[in-house]
Coordinates of C-alpha atoms and ligand atoms in Angstrom, one line a residue:
M1 CA 45.1 147.6 51.8
S2 CA 48.1 147.6 52.0
K3 CA 49.7 151.7 51.5
K4 CA 51.2 152.4 47.8
S5 CA 53.9 155.2 47.9
A6 CA 57.0 156.2 45.5
L7 CA 60.4 157.4 45.4
I8 CA 60.6 159.3 42.0
L9 CA 64.6 159.6 41.0
A10 CA 65.7 163.2 40.1
A11 CA 69.3 163.3 41.7
G12 CA 70.8 163.2 37.9
E13 CA 72.6 165.9 37.2
G14 CA 72.2 165.6 33.2
R15 CA 75.4 165.9 31.9
R16 CA 75.4 164.1 28.2
M17 CA 71.8 166.5 28.3
K18 CA 75.0 169.9 28.0
T19 CA 72.9 171.4 31.2
S20 CA 72.9 173.4 34.0
K21 CA 69.5 172.8 35.3
P22 CA 68.7 169.6 37.1
K23 CA 68.4 167.2 33.7
V24 CA 64.3 166.0 34.8
L25 CA 63.2 169.7 34.0
A26 CA 64.0 169.4 30.3
E27 CA 60.6 169.6 28.4
V28 CA 58.8 167.1 26.4
L29 CA 56.4 168.9 25.1
F30 CA 56.8 172.5 27.1
K31 CA 55.9 170.3 30.3
P32 CA 58.7 168.7 32.2
M33 CA 60.4 165.0 32.3
I34 CA 59.9 165.3 36.0
D35 CA 56.4 166.7 35.7
W36 CA 54.8 164.1 33.7
V37 CA 56.2 161.0 36.4
T38 CA 55.3 163.3 39.3
D39 CA 51.2 163.0 37.1
A40 CA 51.9 159.7 35.7
V41 CA 52.2 157.6 39.9
Q42 CA 49.5 160.3 40.7
A43 CA 46.8 158.8 38.4
G44 CA 48.6 155.9 38.9
G45 CA 46.8 155.2 42.4
V46 CA 49.6 156.8 44.5
D47 CA 48.8 157.7 48.1
E48 CA 52.7 159.0 49.0
I49 CA 55.4 160.5 46.8
C50 CA 58.8 161.8 47.9
V51 CA 61.5 163.5 45.4
V52 CA 65.0 162.2 45.1
T53 CA 66.6 165.2 44.9
G54 CA 70.6 166.4 44.8
H55 CA 71.9 168.7 41.1
C56 CA 70.9 172.3 41.2
H57 CA 68.8 170.6 43.9
E58 CA 66.7 173.9 45.5
E59 CA 65.9 175.5 42.0
L60 CA 63.9 171.8 41.0
E61 CA 62.4 172.3 44.4
N62 CA 61.2 174.9 44.7
H63 CA 59.8 173.6 40.7
L64 CA 57.5 171.5 42.7
G65 CA 56.1 173.7 45.4
G66 CA 56.6 171.1 48.4
K67 CA 54.3 168.8 47.2
F68 CA 56.3 166.1 47.1
K69 CA 58.6 165.0 50.0
I70 CA 62.5 165.7 48.8
A71 CA 64.7 163.8 50.3
V72 CA 68.0 165.5 48.9
Q73 CA 71.3 163.2 47.7
N74 CA 74.0 165.1 48.5
E75 CA 76.5 163.4 46.5
L76 CA 75.7 161.6 43.4
L77 CA 76.7 158.4 43.7
G78 CA 74.3 156.3 41.5
T79 CA 70.6 155.2 41.6
G80 CA 71.2 152.4 44.9
H81 CA 72.6 155.3 46.4
A82 CA 69.5 157.4 45.7
V83 CA 67.4 155.2 47.5
M84 CA 69.5 155.6 50.4
Q85 CA 68.3 158.8 51.4
A86 CA 64.8 158.2 51.5
K87 CA 65.4 155.2 53.4
E88 CA 63.3 157.0 56.7
F89 CA 60.4 157.6 53.1
I90 CA 60.5 154.0 52.7
K91 CA 60.6 153.1 56.7
A92 CA 57.2 155.5 57.2
N93 CA 55.7 153.5 54.0
S94 CA 56.1 149.8 55.1
P95 CA 54.3 147.5 55.3
G96 CA 53.9 148.7 51.8
N97 CA 55.0 148.1 48.4
I98 CA 57.1 151.0 47.3
L99 CA 57.4 152.3 43.6
I100 CA 60.7 153.0 42.5
I101 CA 61.3 154.8 39.1
N102 CA 63.0 157.8 37.7
G103 CA 62.6 161.2 36.7
D104 CA 64.2 160.5 33.4
A105 CA 60.9 158.8 31.5
P106 CA 58.2 161.2 30.7
L107 CA 56.4 158.6 28.7
I108 CA 55.6 156.3 31.5
D109 CA 51.8 155.9 32.4
A110 CA 49.3 155.4 35.2
K111 CA 48.4 152.8 33.4
T112 CA 51.6 150.2 33.0
I113 CA 52.2 152.0 37.0
S114 CA 48.5 150.0 37.0
T115 CA 48.7 147.2 36.3
A116 CA 52.7 146.4 37.1
F117 CA 51.2 146.9 40.2
E118 CA 48.2 144.4 40.2
Y119 CA 50.4 141.9 38.8
H120 CA 53.6 142.5 41.5
E121 CA 50.8 141.9 44.4
S122 CA 48.7 139.0 42.9
H123 CA 51.8 137.6 42.5
K124 CA 53.1 138.7 46.5
N125 CA 56.4 139.7 45.1
A126 CA 59.2 141.1 46.8
V127 CA 59.6 142.7 43.5
T128 CA 58.2 143.5 39.8
I129 CA 60.3 145.3 37.4
I130 CA 58.6 146.8 34.2
S131 CA 60.2 146.5 31.6
A132 CA 60.3 146.5 27.7
K133 CA 61.7 144.9 23.9
I134 CA 63.0 147.6 22.2
D135 CA 64.0 148.8 18.7
N136 CA 67.4 150.3 20.2
P137 CA 68.3 148.4 23.7
F138 CA 71.4 150.8 22.9
G139 CA 72.1 153.0 26.6
Y140 CA 70.0 150.9 29.0
G141 CA 69.9 148.1 31.7
R142 CA 69.3 144.4 29.9
I143 CA 67.1 142.0 31.5
I144 CA 68.8 138.7 31.8
R145 CA 66.6 135.7 32.0
N146 CA 67.8 131.9 32.6
K147 CA 66.9 129.2 30.7
D148 CA 63.5 128.8 32.0
K149 CA 63.1 132.6 30.7
C150 CA 63.3 133.8 34.9
L151 CA 64.8 137.5 36.2
K152 CA 68.4 136.7 36.4
R153 CA 69.5 140.3 36.6
I154 CA 70.4 142.8 35.0
V155 CA 73.0 143.6 33.7
E156 CA 74.1 148.0 32.5
E157 CA 75.5 149.1 29.6
N158 CA 78.7 149.5 30.0
D159 CA 78.9 146.5 31.9
A160 CA 77.0 144.1 29.3
T161 CA 78.9 141.2 26.9
N162 CA 78.5 141.2 23.3
A163 CA 76.0 138.7 23.8
E164 CA 74.3 140.6 26.3
K165 CA 73.9 144.0 24.4
M166 CA 72.3 141.8 21.9
I167 CA 69.5 142.3 24.3
N168 CA 65.9 144.3 23.5
E169 CA 64.8 143.8 26.4
V170 CA 65.1 147.2 29.2
N171 CA 65.1 148.0 32.2
S172 CA 62.7 150.9 32.6
G173 CA 64.1 152.2 35.4
A174 CA 60.6 151.7 37.5
Y175 CA 59.9 148.3 40.1
W176 CA 57.5 148.1 42.6
F177 CA 59.4 146.5 45.7
N178 CA 58.0 144.7 48.5
C179 CA 59.5 147.7 51.2
S180 CA 61.0 145.9 53.7
V181 CA 62.7 143.5 50.9
L182 CA 64.2 147.2 50.1
L183 CA 65.2 148.0 52.8
D184 CA 66.9 145.0 53.2
A185 CA 68.2 145.1 49.8
L186 CA 70.2 148.4 50.1
E187 CA 72.8 146.8 52.5
G188 CA 73.2 143.9 49.4
I189 CA 73.3 146.6 47.4
V190 CA 76.6 147.9 49.1
E191 CA 78.0 145.0 49.1
M192 CA 77.7 144.4 45.6
H193 CA 79.6 147.5 45.2
D194 CA 82.4 146.9 47.2
K195 CA 83.1 143.4 45.5
K196 CA 83.0 144.6 42.2
G197 CA 84.9 147.2 43.3
Q198 CA 81.7 149.8 41.3
A199 CA 82.3 153.4 41.1
E200 CA 78.0 154.1 41.7
Y201 CA 75.8 152.1 43.8
Y202 CA 73.5 150.6 41.4
L203 CA 70.0 149.3 42.5
T204 CA 70.1 147.1 39.9
D205 CA 72.5 145.5 41.8
A206 CA 69.2 145.1 44.0
I207 CA 68.2 142.0 42.0
E208 CA 70.4 139.3 42.5
V209 CA 70.9 140.5 45.6
I210 CA 66.8 139.5 46.3
L211 CA 66.9 135.7 44.4
A212 CA 69.9 135.4 46.4
K213 CA 67.6 135.8 49.3
N214 CA 65.0 133.3 47.6
L215 CA 62.3 135.8 47.1
N216 CA 60.2 136.1 44.3
A217 CA 61.8 139.1 41.3
V218 CA 59.9 138.9 38.0
A219 CA 60.4 141.1 35.4
Y220 CA 56.9 142.7 34.6
E221 CA 56.6 143.6 30.2
A222 CA 54.7 146.6 29.7
G223 CA 52.2 146.3 26.9
N224 CA 53.2 150.2 25.8
P225 CA 57.3 150.1 25.3
D226 CA 57.3 153.0 24.7
A227 CA 56.4 153.9 27.8
V228 CA 59.8 152.3 29.4
L229 CA 61.4 155.0 27.7
S230 CA 64.1 158.1 28.9
A231 CA 66.0 160.1 28.1
N232 CA 70.0 161.3 29.5
D233 CA 70.4 163.7 26.5
R234 CA 68.9 165.6 23.5
V235 CA 68.7 164.0 21.0
Q236 CA 66.6 161.0 23.2
L237 CA 64.9 164.1 24.0
Q238 CA 64.0 164.8 20.6
L239 CA 62.4 161.6 20.6
L240 CA 60.0 161.9 23.0
N241 CA 59.0 164.7 21.9
E242 CA 58.3 163.3 18.4
I243 CA 57.1 160.1 20.1
A244 CA 54.2 162.9 23.0
R245 CA 53.7 165.0 19.9
K246 CA 52.7 162.2 17.1
K247 CA 50.1 160.5 20.1
V248 CA 48.8 163.6 21.7
M249 CA 47.9 164.6 17.8
R250 CA 45.9 160.8 17.3
E251 CA 44.4 161.5 20.6
H252 CA 42.6 165.6 19.0
L253 CA 42.2 163.6 16.0
L254 CA 40.4 160.8 17.5
A255 CA 37.9 163.1 19.0
G256 CA 37.0 165.1 16.1
V257 CA 39.8 166.9 15.3
S258 CA 41.5 168.3 11.8
I259 CA 45.3 168.4 11.4
P260 CA 46.1 168.2 7.6
C261 CA 49.4 168.3 7.8
P262 CA 51.0 167.8 11.3
D263 CA 54.3 169.1 9.9
G264 CA 55.9 172.0 12.7
V265 CA 51.9 171.4 15.2
M266 CA 53.1 170.5 18.4
I267 CA 50.5 170.8 21.2
S268 CA 51.0 170.5 25.0
P269 CA 49.4 167.5 26.1
S270 CA 46.9 169.7 28.5
V271 CA 45.4 171.8 26.0
K272 CA 42.4 171.0 25.1
I273 CA 39.7 171.5 22.0
G274 CA 37.0 171.2 20.6
N275 CA 34.9 168.9 17.8
E276 CA 35.7 170.5 14.5
T277 CA 38.5 172.9 14.9
E278 CA 40.8 172.6 12.6
I279 CA 44.7 173.8 13.2
L280 CA 47.7 174.5 10.1
P281 CA 51.2 173.3 10.6
G282 CA 53.6 176.0 12.1
T283 CA 51.1 176.0 14.7
I284 CA 52.0 175.7 18.6
L285 CA 49.6 175.1 21.1
K286 CA 50.8 174.9 24.2
G287 CA 49.6 175.7 28.8
N288 CA 46.3 175.6 30.4
T289 CA 44.5 176.0 26.4
V290 CA 41.8 175.0 25.5
I291 CA 40.1 176.2 22.3
G292 CA 36.5 175.9 21.6
E293 CA 34.2 174.6 18.1
N294 CA 34.8 174.9 14.7
C295 CA 37.8 177.4 14.8
V296 CA 40.9 177.8 12.2
I297 CA 44.9 178.0 14.2
G298 CA 46.8 178.8 12.3
P299 CA 49.0 178.2 10.1
N300 CA 52.1 179.4 12.2
S301 CA 50.4 180.6 15.3
L302 CA 51.3 180.3 19.3
I303 CA 48.9 180.2 21.7
E304 CA 49.5 179.8 25.1
D305 CA 47.4 179.5 28.9
S306 CA 44.7 181.2 27.0
I307 CA 40.9 180.9 26.3
I308 CA 39.2 180.6 22.8
E309 CA 35.6 180.5 22.0
D310 CA 33.5 178.3 19.6
G311 CA 34.4 179.8 15.4
V312 CA 37.3 182.0 16.5
T313 CA 40.5 182.3 13.3
L314 CA 44.2 182.5 13.9
N315 CA 45.7 183.0 11.5
N316 CA 50.3 183.9 11.9
V317 CA 49.0 184.9 15.7
Q318 CA 50.7 184.7 18.7
C319 CA 48.0 185.1 21.7
F320 CA 49.3 185.0 25.6
S321 CA 47.1 184.5 28.9
S322 CA 44.1 185.8 27.0
T323 CA 41.1 185.2 26.0
V324 CA 39.4 185.5 22.5
K325 CA 35.9 185.0 21.8
K326 CA 33.2 183.6 19.2
N327 CA 33.6 183.8 16.4
A328 CA 36.4 186.7 16.2
S329 CA 38.9 186.8 13.7
V330 CA 42.2 187.3 13.9
G331 CA 45.6 188.6 12.2
P332 CA 47.1 187.2 9.8
F333 CA 50.4 189.0 12.0
A334 CA 48.4 190.0 15.2
R335 CA 50.0 189.2 18.4
I336 CA 48.0 189.4 21.7
R337 CA 49.8 189.9 24.8
P338 CA 48.9 188.9 28.4
D339 CA 45.2 189.8 30.2
C340 CA 43.1 190.6 26.3
V341 CA 39.1 190.1 26.3
I342 CA 38.7 190.7 22.5
G343 CA 35.1 190.2 22.3
E344 CA 32.7 187.7 19.6
G345 CA 33.2 188.7 16.6
V346 CA 35.5 191.2 17.0
K347 CA 37.9 191.4 13.6
A348 CA 41.7 192.7 13.6
G349 CA 43.7 192.7 10.9
N350 CA 48.0 192.4 9.8
F351 CA 49.9 193.2 12.2
V352 CA 48.2 194.1 15.2
E353 CA 49.3 194.1 19.1
F354 CA 46.7 194.0 22.1
K355 CA 47.8 194.1 25.1
N356 CA 46.2 194.5 29.1
A357 CA 42.1 195.8 27.0
T358 CA 38.8 194.6 26.5
I359 CA 37.8 195.1 22.7
G360 CA 34.0 194.5 22.4
D361 CA 31.8 192.9 20.6
R362 CA 32.0 193.6 16.9
T363 CA 34.6 196.1 17.4
S364 CA 36.7 196.3 14.5
V365 CA 40.6 197.1 14.1
S366 CA 42.1 195.8 10.6
H367 CA 45.3 197.4 9.8
L368 CA 49.1 198.1 11.5
T369 CA 47.4 199.3 15.2
Y370 CA 48.0 199.1 18.9
I371 CA 45.7 199.4 22.0
G372 CA 47.0 198.7 24.5
D373 CA 45.6 198.9 28.0
A374 CA 42.2 200.1 27.1
D375 CA 38.5 199.1 27.4
F376 CA 37.2 199.6 23.4
G377 CA 33.3 199.2 23.4
S378 CA 31.5 197.3 20.6
E379 CA 31.1 198.0 17.6
V380 CA 34.2 199.9 17.4
N381 CA 35.7 200.5 13.9
V382 CA 39.0 201.7 14.4
G383 CA 41.4 203.0 11.2
C384 CA 44.6 202.5 10.0
G385 CA 47.7 203.4 11.8
C386 CA 46.3 203.5 15.1
A387 CA 48.0 203.9 18.4
T388 CA 46.6 203.9 22.3
V389 CA 49.7 206.5 24.4
N390 CA 49.4 204.4 27.0
Y391 CA 53.3 205.6 28.3
N392 CA 54.4 208.9 29.7
G393 CA 57.8 207.6 30.8
K394 CA 56.8 207.2 33.8
E395 CA 53.6 205.4 34.4
K396 CA 50.1 203.9 31.8
N397 CA 47.3 205.3 31.6
R398 CA 44.5 204.0 30.0
T399 CA 41.8 205.0 26.9
R400 CA 38.2 204.3 26.7
V401 CA 36.1 204.3 24.1
D402 CA 33.1 203.9 23.4
D403 CA 30.9 201.9 21.4
H404 CA 30.1 202.2 18.3
A405 CA 33.1 205.4 18.7
F406 CA 35.2 205.8 14.9
I407 CA 38.6 206.2 15.3
G408 CA 39.6 207.7 12.0
C409 CA 42.8 206.8 10.6
S410 CA 46.4 207.2 12.2
T411 CA 44.2 208.8 15.8
Y412 CA 46.9 209.3 18.6
L413 CA 44.6 208.5 21.3
V414 CA 46.7 209.8 24.4
A415 CA 46.4 208.0 27.6
P416 CA 44.3 208.7 30.4
V417 CA 41.0 210.1 27.2
R418 CA 38.1 208.8 27.0
V419 CA 36.2 208.9 23.1
G420 CA 32.6 209.5 24.5
K421 CA 29.5 207.1 22.0
N422 CA 28.9 207.4 18.8
A423 CA 32.7 209.5 18.9
Y424 CA 34.1 210.6 15.3
T425 CA 38.1 211.3 15.6
A426 CA 39.1 212.5 12.8
A427 CA 42.5 210.5 10.6
G428 CA 45.8 212.5 12.0
S429 CA 44.7 213.8 15.6
V430 CA 47.1 213.7 18.3
I431 CA 43.8 212.9 21.0
T432 CA 45.0 214.8 24.8
E433 CA 41.5 215.4 25.8
D434 CA 38.1 213.7 26.2
V435 CA 35.8 213.2 23.6
P436 CA 32.2 214.5 24.4
E437 CA 29.1 211.5 23.4
N438 CA 28.3 211.9 19.8
S439 CA 30.7 214.7 18.1
L440 CA 33.3 215.8 16.0
A441 CA 37.0 215.9 17.2
I442 CA 39.8 217.5 14.9
A443 CA 43.8 217.3 16.2
R444 CA 45.3 218.1 13.5
A445 CA 47.0 221.3 12.0
R446 CA 45.0 223.1 9.5
Q447 CA 46.4 222.5 6.3
S448 CA 48.0 225.0 3.2
V449 CA 48.5 225.5 0.6
K450 CA 51.2 227.6 -1.6
K451 CA 49.2 227.7 -5.3
D452 CA 52.5 227.6 -7.8
W453 CA 55.1 227.1 -5.1
I454 CA 57.0 224.3 -7.6
I455 CA 56.7 227.1 -10.4
K456 CA 58.1 230.0 -8.6
K457 CA 60.7 227.4 -6.6
K458 CA 64.1 228.0 -8.4
P459 CA 63.2 225.4 -11.7
Y460 CA 65.0 221.3 -11.7
K461 CA 66.5 220.1 -14.2
W462 CA 63.3 218.3 -15.5
Q463 CA 61.6 222.5 -15.7
K464 CA 63.7 223.6 -18.1
Ligands
UD1_1 C1 69.4 153.0 35.0 C2 69.2 151.2 34.6 C3 69.3 151.6 33.9 C4 67.2 151.5 33.5 C5 67.7 153.2 32.8 C6 66.7 153.1 32.5 C7 70.5 152.4 36.7 C8 72.4 151.9 37.5 N1 71.1 151.8 35.4 O1 70.5 154.1 34.3 O2 69.0 150.2 33.6 O3 67.8 151.4 31.9 O4 67.2 153.9 34.3 O5 66.0 154.5 32.3 O6 70.0 152.6 37.9 N2 69.2 159.6 39.8 C9 70.1 160.2 41.1 N3 70.7 160.1 41.5 C10 72.3 159.7 41.0 C11 71.6 159.0 39.8 C12 71.1 159.3 39.8 O7 68.5 160.5 41.2 O8 73.5 159.6 42.2 C13 68.5 159.4 38.5 C14 68.9 160.2 37.8 O9 67.9 161.8 38.3 C15 67.2 160.0 36.5 C16 67.6 158.2 37.5 O10 68.1 158.2 38.8 O11 66.3 160.8 37.0 C17 68.1 157.3 36.5 O12 69.3 157.8 36.5 P1 70.0 158.0 35.2 O13 71.8 157.9 35.5 O14 69.4 158.3 34.3 O15 70.3 156.1 35.1 P2 70.7 154.8 33.4 O16 72.3 155.1 33.5 O17 69.7 156.3 32.5
CA2 CA1 68.5 157.6 31.9

């Protein structure tokens, strides 16, 4: 088997995107475009990947985290010039075939890459361009064919005649090249650039160079036309988000997830959702979130990098880097900040916030409460308006509440402090010392009543 490598062009500045970051870090469904491309290329069976970086290259290289070879393009002189910066990588992978692909076309899929390769190899092509017929070809290089329908050249939008602009078969910017043919063609690209007086070195000129040598250059039409779409500006980025959003939702629907109204529902491609779970409008599911079966998530919930077990209800909840165990019900209007474990069957109601806390099974925290840096046991009842006082201005301390404790309304638990098993705190208490098990702690001023106080007071108008 000959070697299969890939070169991803990602040096571009993204002027049309109006961003200070590398363009390929712009996100589709909260995942940078470059990650979509590297994932598809890897899944498409490529052995080794090199990324051409340029604009803000350190930021992009940090993002890639050393997973791929890097070729830096210091001057952004076009896609042909970008490939020239990776000559050593191409040589190192010769003999073999290399996929050249743009980092700003995130919808490319592994199947398109691998079927194009099979076609390329079985026809012994020098280059196979992945093309597609799309509804709005504006901005893309057009595929020009001769009378016999064979590929003749690629013409860029700016160089196209009005008749050529009518062509809707476009260049995806992804091509399988025979490595040694590509290395030779790079010289031809320089000659074409000089001859035509172009501002940039066009990789697309390689087609004419290769055809002039009587080698086989073919356009292979992708089965899935969306696969070729790219984003140069935020209008196109929104279109890609919409296409990806619908595709991801469709896969979940077919797998048994219910999304009765897709308004405002965004699900990252990495999210897993169990059977018969219902996702309601305005819900965003991000990162490595895993949701079990028979849950109801939403409306208006944001869940990121969290594990939500079977039968959970999250209504108007924000939840980050946490676990919510089976049959718990949280919300409406609750926030679970990172590092929480919310136990089985927990009931957490409106305006409740958790942070770095474990909450035992079947504990109830129904209203207006903050629990941070705390370990609560199971079947604890927390009244309305309680707080763990976890921060003394210098350091954070933990609160511990043992099984079956009852925390009266408006209790403040000043950490470090522990409430023992079955213990009660009286409503309105500020608990600064540990409460032994089975005890009641009252820590508030005793009520005094001034009898007839109003009558003795200088009367108001209405008392005359
Ligand atoms: C390019 C193709 C066009 C094709 C389209 C598909 C050329 C000349 N044109 O146009 O035929 O239809 O892609 O999306 O190749 N890049 C570099 N260095 C550079 C310039 C660009 O690495 O100097 C990278 C960019 O980061 C981007 C990719 O190459 O990821 C494509 O560059 P871009 O400027 O977006 O090309 P298009 O105008 O879209
Ligand atoms: Ca582009």
